mmCIF file of N, CA and C in Angstrom:
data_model
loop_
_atom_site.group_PDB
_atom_site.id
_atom_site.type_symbol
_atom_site.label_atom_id
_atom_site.label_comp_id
_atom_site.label_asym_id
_atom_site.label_seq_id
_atom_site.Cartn_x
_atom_site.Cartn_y
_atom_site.Cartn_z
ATOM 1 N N UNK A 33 -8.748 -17.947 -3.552
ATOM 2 C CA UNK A 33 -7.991 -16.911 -4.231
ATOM 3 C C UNK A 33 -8.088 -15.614 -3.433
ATOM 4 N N UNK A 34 -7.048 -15.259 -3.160
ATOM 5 C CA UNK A 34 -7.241 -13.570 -2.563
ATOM 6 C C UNK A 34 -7.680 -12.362 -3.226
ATOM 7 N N UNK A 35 -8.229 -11.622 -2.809
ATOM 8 C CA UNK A 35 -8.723 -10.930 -3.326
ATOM 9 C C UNK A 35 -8.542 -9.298 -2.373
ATOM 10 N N UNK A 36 -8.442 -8.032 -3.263
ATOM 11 C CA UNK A 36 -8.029 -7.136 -2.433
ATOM 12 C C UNK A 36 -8.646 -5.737 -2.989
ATOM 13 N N UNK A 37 -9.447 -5.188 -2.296
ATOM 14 C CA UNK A 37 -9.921 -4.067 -2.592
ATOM 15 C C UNK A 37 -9.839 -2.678 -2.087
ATOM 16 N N UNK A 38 -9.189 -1.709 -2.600
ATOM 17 C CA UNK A 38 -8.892 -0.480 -1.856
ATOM 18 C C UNK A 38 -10.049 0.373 -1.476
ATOM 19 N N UNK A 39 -9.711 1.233 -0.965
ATOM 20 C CA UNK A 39 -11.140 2.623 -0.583
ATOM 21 C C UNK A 39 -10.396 3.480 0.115
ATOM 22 N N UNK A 40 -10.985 4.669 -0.247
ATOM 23 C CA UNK A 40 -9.921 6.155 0.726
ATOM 24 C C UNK A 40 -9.419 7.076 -0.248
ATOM 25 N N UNK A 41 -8.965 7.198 -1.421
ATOM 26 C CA UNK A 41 -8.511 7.875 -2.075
ATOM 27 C C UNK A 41 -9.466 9.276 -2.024
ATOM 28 N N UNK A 42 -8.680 9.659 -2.756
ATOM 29 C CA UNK A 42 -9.700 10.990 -3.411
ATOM 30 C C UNK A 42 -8.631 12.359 -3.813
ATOM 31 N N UNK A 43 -9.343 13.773 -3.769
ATOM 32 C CA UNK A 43 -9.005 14.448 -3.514
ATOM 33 C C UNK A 43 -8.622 15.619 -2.269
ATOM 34 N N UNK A 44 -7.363 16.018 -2.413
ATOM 35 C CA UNK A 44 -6.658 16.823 -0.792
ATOM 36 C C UNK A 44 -5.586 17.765 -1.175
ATOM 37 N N UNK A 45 -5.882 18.630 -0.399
ATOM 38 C CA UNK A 45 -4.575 20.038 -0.701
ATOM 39 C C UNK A 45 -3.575 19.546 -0.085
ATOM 40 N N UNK A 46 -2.241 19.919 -0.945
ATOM 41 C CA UNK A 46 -1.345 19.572 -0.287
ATOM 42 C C UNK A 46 -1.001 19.999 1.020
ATOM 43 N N UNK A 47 -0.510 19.082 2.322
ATOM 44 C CA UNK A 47 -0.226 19.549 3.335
ATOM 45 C C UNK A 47 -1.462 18.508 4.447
ATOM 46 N N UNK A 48 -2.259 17.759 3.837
ATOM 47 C CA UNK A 48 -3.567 17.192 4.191
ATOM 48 C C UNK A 48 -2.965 15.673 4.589
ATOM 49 N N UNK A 49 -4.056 14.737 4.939
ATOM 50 C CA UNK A 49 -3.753 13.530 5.137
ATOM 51 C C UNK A 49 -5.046 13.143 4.427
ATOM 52 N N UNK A 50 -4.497 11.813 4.502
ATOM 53 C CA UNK A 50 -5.889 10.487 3.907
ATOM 54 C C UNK A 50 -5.065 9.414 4.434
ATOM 55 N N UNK A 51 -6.373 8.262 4.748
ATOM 56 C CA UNK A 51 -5.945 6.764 5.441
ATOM 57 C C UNK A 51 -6.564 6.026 4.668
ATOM 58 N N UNK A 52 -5.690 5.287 3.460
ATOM 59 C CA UNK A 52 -6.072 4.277 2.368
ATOM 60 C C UNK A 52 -6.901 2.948 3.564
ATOM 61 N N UNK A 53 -7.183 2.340 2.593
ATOM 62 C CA UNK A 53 -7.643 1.040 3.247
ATOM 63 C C UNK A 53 -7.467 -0.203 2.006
ATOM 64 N N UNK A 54 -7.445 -1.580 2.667
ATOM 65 C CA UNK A 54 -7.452 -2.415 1.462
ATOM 66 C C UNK A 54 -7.766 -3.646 2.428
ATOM 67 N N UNK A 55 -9.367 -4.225 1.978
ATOM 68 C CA UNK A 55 -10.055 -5.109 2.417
ATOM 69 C C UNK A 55 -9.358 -6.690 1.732
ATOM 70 N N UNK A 56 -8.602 -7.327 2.433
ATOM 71 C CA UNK A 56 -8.405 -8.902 2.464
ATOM 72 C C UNK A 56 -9.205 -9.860 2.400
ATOM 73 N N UNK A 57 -9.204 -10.881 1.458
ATOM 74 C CA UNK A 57 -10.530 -11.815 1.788
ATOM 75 C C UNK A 57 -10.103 -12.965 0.728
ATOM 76 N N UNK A 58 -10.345 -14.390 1.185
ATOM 77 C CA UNK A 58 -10.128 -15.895 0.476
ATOM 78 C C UNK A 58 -8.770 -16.482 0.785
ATOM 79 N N UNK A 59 -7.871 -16.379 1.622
ATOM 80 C CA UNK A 59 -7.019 -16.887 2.436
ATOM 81 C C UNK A 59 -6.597 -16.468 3.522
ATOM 82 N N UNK A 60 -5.726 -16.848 4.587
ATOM 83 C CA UNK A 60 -5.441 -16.488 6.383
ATOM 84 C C UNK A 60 -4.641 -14.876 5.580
ATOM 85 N N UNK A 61 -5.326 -13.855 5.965
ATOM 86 C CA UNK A 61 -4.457 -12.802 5.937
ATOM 87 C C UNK A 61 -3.263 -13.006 6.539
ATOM 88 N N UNK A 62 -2.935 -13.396 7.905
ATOM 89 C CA UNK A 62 -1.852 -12.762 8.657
ATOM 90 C C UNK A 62 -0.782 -13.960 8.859
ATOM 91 N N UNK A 63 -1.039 -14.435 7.110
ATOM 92 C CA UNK A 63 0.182 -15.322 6.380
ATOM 93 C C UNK A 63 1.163 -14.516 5.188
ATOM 94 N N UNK A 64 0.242 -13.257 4.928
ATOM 95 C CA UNK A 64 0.594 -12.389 3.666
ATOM 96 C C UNK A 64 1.710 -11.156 4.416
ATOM 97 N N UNK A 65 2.327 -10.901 3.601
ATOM 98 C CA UNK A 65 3.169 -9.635 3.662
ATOM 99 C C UNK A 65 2.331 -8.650 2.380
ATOM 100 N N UNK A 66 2.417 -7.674 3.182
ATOM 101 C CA UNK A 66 1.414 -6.668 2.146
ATOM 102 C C UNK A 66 2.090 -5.691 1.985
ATOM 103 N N UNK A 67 1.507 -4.865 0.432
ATOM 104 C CA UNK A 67 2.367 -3.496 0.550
ATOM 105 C C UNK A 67 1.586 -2.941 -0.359
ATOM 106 N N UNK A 68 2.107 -1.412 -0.149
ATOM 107 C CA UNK A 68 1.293 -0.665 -1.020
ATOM 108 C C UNK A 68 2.643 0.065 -2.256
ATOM 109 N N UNK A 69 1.400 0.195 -3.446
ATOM 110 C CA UNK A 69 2.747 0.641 -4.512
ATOM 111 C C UNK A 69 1.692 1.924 -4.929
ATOM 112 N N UNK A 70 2.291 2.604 -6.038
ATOM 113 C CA UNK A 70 1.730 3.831 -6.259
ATOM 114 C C UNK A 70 2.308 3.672 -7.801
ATOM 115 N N UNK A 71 1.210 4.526 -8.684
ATOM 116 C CA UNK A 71 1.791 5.085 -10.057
ATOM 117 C C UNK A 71 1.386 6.171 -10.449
ATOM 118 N N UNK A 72 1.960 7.217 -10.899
ATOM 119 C CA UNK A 72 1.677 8.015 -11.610
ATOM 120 C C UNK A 72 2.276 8.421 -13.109
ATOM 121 N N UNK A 73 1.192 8.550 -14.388
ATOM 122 C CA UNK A 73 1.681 8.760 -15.314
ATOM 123 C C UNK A 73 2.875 9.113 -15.701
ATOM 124 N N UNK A 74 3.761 8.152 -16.363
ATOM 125 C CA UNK A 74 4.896 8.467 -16.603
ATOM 126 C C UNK A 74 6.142 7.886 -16.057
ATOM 127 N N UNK A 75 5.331 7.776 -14.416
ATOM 128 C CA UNK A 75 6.706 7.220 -13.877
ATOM 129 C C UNK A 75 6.493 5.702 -13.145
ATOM 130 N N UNK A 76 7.704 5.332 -13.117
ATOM 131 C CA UNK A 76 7.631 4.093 -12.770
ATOM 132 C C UNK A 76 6.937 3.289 -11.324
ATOM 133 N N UNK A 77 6.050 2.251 -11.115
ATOM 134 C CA UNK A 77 5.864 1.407 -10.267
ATOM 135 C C UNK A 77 6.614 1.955 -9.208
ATOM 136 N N UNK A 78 6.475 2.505 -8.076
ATOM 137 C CA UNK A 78 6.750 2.361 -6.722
ATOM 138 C C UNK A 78 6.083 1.867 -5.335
ATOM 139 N N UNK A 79 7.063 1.250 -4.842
ATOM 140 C CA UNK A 79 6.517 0.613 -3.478
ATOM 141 C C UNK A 79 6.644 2.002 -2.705
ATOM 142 N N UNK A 80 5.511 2.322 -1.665
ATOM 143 C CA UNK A 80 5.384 3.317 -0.967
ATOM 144 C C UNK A 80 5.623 2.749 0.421
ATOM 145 N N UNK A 81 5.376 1.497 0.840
ATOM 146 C CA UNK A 81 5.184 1.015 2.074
ATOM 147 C C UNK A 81 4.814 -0.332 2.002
ATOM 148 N N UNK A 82 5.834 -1.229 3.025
ATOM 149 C CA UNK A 82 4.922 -2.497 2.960
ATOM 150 C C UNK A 82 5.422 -3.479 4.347
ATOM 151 N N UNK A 83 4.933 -4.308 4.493
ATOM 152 C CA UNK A 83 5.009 -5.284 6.099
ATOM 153 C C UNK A 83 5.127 -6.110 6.032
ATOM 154 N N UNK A 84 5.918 -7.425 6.738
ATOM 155 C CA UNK A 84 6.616 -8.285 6.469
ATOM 156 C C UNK A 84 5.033 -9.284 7.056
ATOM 157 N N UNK A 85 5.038 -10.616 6.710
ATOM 158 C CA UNK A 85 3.731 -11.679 6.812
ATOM 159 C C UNK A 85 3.533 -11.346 8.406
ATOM 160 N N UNK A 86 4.799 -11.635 8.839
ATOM 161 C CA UNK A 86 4.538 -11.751 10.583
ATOM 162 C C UNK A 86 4.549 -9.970 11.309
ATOM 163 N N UNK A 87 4.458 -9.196 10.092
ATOM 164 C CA UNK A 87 4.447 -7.707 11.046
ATOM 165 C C UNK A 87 5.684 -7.245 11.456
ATOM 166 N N UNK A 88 6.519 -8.198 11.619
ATOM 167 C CA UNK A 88 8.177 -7.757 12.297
ATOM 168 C C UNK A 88 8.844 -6.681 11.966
ATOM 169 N N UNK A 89 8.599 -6.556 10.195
ATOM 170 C CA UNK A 89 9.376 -5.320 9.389
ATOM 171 C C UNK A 89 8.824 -4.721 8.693
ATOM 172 N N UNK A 90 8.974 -3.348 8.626
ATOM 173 C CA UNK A 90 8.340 -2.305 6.970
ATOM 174 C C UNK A 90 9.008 -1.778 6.403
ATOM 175 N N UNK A 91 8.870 -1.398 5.622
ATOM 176 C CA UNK A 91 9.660 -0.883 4.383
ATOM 177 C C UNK A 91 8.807 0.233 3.912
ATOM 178 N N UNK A 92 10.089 1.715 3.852
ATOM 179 C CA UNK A 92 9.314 2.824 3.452
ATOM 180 C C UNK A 92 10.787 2.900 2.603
ATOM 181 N N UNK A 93 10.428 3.989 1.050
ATOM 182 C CA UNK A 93 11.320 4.458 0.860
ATOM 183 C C UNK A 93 11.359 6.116 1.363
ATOM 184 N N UNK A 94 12.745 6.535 1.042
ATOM 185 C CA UNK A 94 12.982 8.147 1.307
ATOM 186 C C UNK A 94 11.758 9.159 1.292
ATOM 187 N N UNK A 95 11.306 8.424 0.222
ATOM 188 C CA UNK A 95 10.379 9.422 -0.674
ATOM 189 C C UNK A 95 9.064 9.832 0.269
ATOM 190 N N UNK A 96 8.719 9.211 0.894
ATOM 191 C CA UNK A 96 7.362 8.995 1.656
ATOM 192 C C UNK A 96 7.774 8.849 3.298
ATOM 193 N N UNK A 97 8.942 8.261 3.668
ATOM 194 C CA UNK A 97 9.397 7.850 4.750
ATOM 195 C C UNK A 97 9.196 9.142 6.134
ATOM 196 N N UNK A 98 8.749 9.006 7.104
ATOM 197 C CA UNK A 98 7.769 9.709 8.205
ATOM 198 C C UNK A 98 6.785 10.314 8.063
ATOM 199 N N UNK A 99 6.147 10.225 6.634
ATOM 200 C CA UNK A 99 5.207 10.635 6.511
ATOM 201 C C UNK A 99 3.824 9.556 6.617
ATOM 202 N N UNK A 100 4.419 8.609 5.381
ATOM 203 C CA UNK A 100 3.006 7.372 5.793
ATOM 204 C C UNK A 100 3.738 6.437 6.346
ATOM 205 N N UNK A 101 2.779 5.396 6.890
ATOM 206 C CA UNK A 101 2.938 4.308 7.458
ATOM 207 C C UNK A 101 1.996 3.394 7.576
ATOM 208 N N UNK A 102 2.241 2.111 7.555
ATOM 209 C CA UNK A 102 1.046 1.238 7.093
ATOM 210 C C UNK A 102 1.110 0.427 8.352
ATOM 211 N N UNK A 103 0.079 0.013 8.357
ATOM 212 C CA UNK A 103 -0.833 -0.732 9.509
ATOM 213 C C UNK A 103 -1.646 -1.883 9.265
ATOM 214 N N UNK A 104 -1.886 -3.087 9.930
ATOM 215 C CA UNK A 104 -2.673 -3.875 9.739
ATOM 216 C C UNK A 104 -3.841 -4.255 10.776
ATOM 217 N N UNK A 105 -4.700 -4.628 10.709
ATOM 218 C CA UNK A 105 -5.653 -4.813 11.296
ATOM 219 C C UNK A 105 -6.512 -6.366 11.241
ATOM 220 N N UNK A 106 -6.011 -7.093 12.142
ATOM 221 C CA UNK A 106 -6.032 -8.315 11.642
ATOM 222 C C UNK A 106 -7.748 -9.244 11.515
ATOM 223 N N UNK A 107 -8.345 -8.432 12.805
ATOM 224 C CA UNK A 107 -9.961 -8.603 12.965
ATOM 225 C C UNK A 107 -10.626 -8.512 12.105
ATOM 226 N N UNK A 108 -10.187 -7.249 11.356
ATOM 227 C CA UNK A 108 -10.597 -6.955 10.231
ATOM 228 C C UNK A 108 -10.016 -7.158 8.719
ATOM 229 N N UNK A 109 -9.152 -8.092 8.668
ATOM 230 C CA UNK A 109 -8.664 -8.631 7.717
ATOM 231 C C UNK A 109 -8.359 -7.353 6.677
ATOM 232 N N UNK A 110 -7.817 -6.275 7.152
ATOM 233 C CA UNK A 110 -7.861 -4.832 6.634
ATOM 234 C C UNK A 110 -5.988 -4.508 6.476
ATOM 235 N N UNK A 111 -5.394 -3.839 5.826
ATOM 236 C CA UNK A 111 -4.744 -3.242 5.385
ATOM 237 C C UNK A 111 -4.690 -1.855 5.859
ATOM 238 N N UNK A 112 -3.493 -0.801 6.308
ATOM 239 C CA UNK A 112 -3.892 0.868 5.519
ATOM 240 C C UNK A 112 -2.693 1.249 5.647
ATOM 241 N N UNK A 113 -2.955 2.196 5.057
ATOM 242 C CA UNK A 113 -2.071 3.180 4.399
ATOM 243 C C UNK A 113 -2.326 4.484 5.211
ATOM 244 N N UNK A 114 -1.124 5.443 6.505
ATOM 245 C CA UNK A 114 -2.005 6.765 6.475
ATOM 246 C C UNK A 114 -0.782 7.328 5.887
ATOM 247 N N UNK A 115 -1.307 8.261 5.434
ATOM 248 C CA UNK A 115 -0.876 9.375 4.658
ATOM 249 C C UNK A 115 -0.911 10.106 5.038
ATOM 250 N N UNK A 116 0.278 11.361 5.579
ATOM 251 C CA UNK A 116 0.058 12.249 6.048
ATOM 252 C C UNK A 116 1.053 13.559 5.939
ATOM 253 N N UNK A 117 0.691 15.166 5.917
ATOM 254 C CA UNK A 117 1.652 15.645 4.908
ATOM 255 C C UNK A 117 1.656 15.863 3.874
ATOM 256 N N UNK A 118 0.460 15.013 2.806
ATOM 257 C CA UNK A 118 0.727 15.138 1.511
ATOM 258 C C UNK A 118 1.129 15.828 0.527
ATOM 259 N N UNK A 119 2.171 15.671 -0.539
ATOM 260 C CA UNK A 119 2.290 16.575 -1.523
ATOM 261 C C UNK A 119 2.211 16.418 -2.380
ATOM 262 N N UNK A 120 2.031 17.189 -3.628
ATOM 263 C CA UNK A 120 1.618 17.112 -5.011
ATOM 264 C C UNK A 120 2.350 15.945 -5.825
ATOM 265 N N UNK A 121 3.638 16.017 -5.307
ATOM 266 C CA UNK A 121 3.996 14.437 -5.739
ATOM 267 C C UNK A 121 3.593 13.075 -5.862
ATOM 268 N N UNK A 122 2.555 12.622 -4.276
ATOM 269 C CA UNK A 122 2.248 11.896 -4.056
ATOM 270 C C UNK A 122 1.210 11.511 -5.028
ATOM 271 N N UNK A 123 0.339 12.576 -5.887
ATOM 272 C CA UNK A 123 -0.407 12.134 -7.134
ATOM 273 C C UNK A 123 -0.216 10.669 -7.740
ATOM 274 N N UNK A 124 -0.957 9.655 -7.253
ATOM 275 C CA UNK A 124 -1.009 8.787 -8.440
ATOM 276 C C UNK A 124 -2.329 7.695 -8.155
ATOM 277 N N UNK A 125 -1.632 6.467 -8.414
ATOM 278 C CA UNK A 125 -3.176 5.661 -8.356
ATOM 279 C C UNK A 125 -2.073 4.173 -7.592
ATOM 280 N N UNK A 126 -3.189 4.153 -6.094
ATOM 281 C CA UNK A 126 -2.209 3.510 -5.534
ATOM 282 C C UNK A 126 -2.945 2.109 -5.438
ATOM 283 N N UNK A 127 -2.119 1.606 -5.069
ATOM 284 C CA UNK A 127 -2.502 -0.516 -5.333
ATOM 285 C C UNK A 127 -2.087 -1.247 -4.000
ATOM 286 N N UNK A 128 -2.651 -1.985 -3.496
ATOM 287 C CA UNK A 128 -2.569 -2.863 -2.601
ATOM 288 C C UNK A 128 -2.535 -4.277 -2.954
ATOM 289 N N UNK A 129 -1.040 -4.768 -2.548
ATOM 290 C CA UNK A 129 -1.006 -6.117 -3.115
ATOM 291 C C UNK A 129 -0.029 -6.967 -1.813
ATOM 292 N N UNK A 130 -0.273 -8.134 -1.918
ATOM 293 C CA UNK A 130 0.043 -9.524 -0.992
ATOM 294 C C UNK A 130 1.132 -9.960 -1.658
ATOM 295 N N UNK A 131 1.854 -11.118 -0.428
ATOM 296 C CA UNK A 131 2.653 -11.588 -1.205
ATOM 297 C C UNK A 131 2.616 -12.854 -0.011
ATOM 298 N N UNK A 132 2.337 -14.239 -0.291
ATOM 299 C CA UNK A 132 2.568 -15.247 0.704
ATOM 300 C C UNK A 132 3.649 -15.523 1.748
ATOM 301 N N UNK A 133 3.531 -15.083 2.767
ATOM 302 C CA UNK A 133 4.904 -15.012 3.148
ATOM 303 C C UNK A 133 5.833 -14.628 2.998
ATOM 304 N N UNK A 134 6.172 -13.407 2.241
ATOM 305 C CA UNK A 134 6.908 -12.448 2.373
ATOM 306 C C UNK A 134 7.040 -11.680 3.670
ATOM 307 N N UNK A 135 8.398 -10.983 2.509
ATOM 308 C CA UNK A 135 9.335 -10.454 4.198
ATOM 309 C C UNK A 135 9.248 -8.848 3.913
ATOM 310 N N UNK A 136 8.283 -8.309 2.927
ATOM 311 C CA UNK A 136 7.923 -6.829 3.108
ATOM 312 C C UNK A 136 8.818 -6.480 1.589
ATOM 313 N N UNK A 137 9.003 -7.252 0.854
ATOM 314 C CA UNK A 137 9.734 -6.356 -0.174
ATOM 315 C C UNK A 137 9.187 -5.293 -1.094
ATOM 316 N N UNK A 138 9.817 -4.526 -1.490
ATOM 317 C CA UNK A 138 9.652 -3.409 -2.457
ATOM 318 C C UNK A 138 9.955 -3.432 -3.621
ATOM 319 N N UNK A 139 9.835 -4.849 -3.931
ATOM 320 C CA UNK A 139 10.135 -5.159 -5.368
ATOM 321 C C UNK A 139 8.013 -5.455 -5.736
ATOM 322 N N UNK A 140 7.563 -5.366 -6.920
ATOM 323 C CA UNK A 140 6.006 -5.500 -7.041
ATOM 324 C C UNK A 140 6.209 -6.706 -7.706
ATOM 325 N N UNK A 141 7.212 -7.420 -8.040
ATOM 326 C CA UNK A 141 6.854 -8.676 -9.335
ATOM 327 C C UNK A 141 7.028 -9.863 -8.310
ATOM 328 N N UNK A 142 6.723 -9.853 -6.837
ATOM 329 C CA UNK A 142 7.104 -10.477 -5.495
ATOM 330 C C UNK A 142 5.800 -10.726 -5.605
ATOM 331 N N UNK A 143 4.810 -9.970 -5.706
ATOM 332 C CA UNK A 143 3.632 -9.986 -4.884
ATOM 333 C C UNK A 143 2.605 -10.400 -6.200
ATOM 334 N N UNK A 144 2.127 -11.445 -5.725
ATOM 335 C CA UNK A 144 1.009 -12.094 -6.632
ATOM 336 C C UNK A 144 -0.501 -11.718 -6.271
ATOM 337 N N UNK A 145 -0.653 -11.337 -5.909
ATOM 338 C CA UNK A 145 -2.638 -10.721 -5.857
ATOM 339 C C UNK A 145 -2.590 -8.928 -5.581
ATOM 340 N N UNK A 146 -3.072 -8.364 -5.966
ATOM 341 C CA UNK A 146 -3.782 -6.870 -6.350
ATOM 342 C C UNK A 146 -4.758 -6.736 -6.291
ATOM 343 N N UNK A 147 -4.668 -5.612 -5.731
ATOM 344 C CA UNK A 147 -6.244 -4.734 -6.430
ATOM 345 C C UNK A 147 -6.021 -3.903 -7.294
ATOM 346 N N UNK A 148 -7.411 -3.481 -7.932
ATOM 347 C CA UNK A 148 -7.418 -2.487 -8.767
ATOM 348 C C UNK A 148 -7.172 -1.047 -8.290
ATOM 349 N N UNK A 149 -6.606 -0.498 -7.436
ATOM 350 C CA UNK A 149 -6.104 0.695 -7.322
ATOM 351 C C UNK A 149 -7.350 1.998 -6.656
ATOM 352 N N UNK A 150 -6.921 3.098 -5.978
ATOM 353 C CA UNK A 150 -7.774 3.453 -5.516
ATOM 354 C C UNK A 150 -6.993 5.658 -6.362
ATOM 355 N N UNK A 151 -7.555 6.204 -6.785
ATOM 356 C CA UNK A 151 -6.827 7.438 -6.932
ATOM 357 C C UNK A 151 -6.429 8.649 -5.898
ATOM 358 N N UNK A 152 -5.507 9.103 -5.826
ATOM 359 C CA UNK A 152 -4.749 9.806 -5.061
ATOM 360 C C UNK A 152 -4.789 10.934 -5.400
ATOM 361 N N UNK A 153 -5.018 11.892 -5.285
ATOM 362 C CA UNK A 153 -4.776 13.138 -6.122
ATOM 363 C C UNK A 153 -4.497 14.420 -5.195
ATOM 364 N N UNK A 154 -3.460 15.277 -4.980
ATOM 365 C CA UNK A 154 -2.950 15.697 -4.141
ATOM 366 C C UNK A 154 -2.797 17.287 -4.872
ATOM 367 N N UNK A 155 -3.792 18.537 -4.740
ATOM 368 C CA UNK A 155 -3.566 19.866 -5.292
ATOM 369 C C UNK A 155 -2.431 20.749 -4.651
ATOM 370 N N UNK A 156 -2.239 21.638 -5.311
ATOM 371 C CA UNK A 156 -1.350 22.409 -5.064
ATOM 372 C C UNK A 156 -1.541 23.746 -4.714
#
């Protein structure tokens, strides 16, 4: 069973960076397409970033797009997220989740394993 655990969050003034992380472990990582989603109270599930199984493609929306970008690290069966730029928007509680062979989508009901989320919190 896969299993996926974030680290990196915290607190940062806006204008700052942070580099999420999300540790892989109990099947071949670099069979998974991974992505990261974000929530903040109120508003809906968003995909922030995510990579197709074989690495080929990512997916950013508008919202975040030249700012983060995600990376994999395959030695390390590692995930990340950098973040950079941040703004008060970016506030929420972000999740790292797989999807078997996927092709990087930005849909979350794709991706069958999660973690429990790491918090984001971005001052003003």
């Amino acid at each position: 069973q896969v299993q996926l655990v974030e680290s990196g969050g915290g607190l940062v003034q806006a204008g700052e960076s942070l580099r999420l992380s999300c540790a892989f472990s109990g099947r071949t990582f670099s069979n998974y397409a991974m992505g990261w989603f974000r929530q903040a109270p109120g508003k809906v599930r968003e995909c922030v970033a995510a990579m197709s199984w074989s690495g080929a493609s990512t997916y950013y929306p508008d919202s975040v797009k030249g700012r983060f970008t995600i990376s994999r690290d395959t030695a390390k069966n590692t995930v990340y997220l950098q973040m950079n730029s941040l703004k008060f928007e970016d506030t929420a509680v972000y999740y790292c989740a797989a999807d078997y062979r996927g092709m990087g989508s930005s849909f979350f009901r794709r991706y069958s394993d999660w973690g429990r989320g790491t918090q984001v919190t971005v001052s003003s």
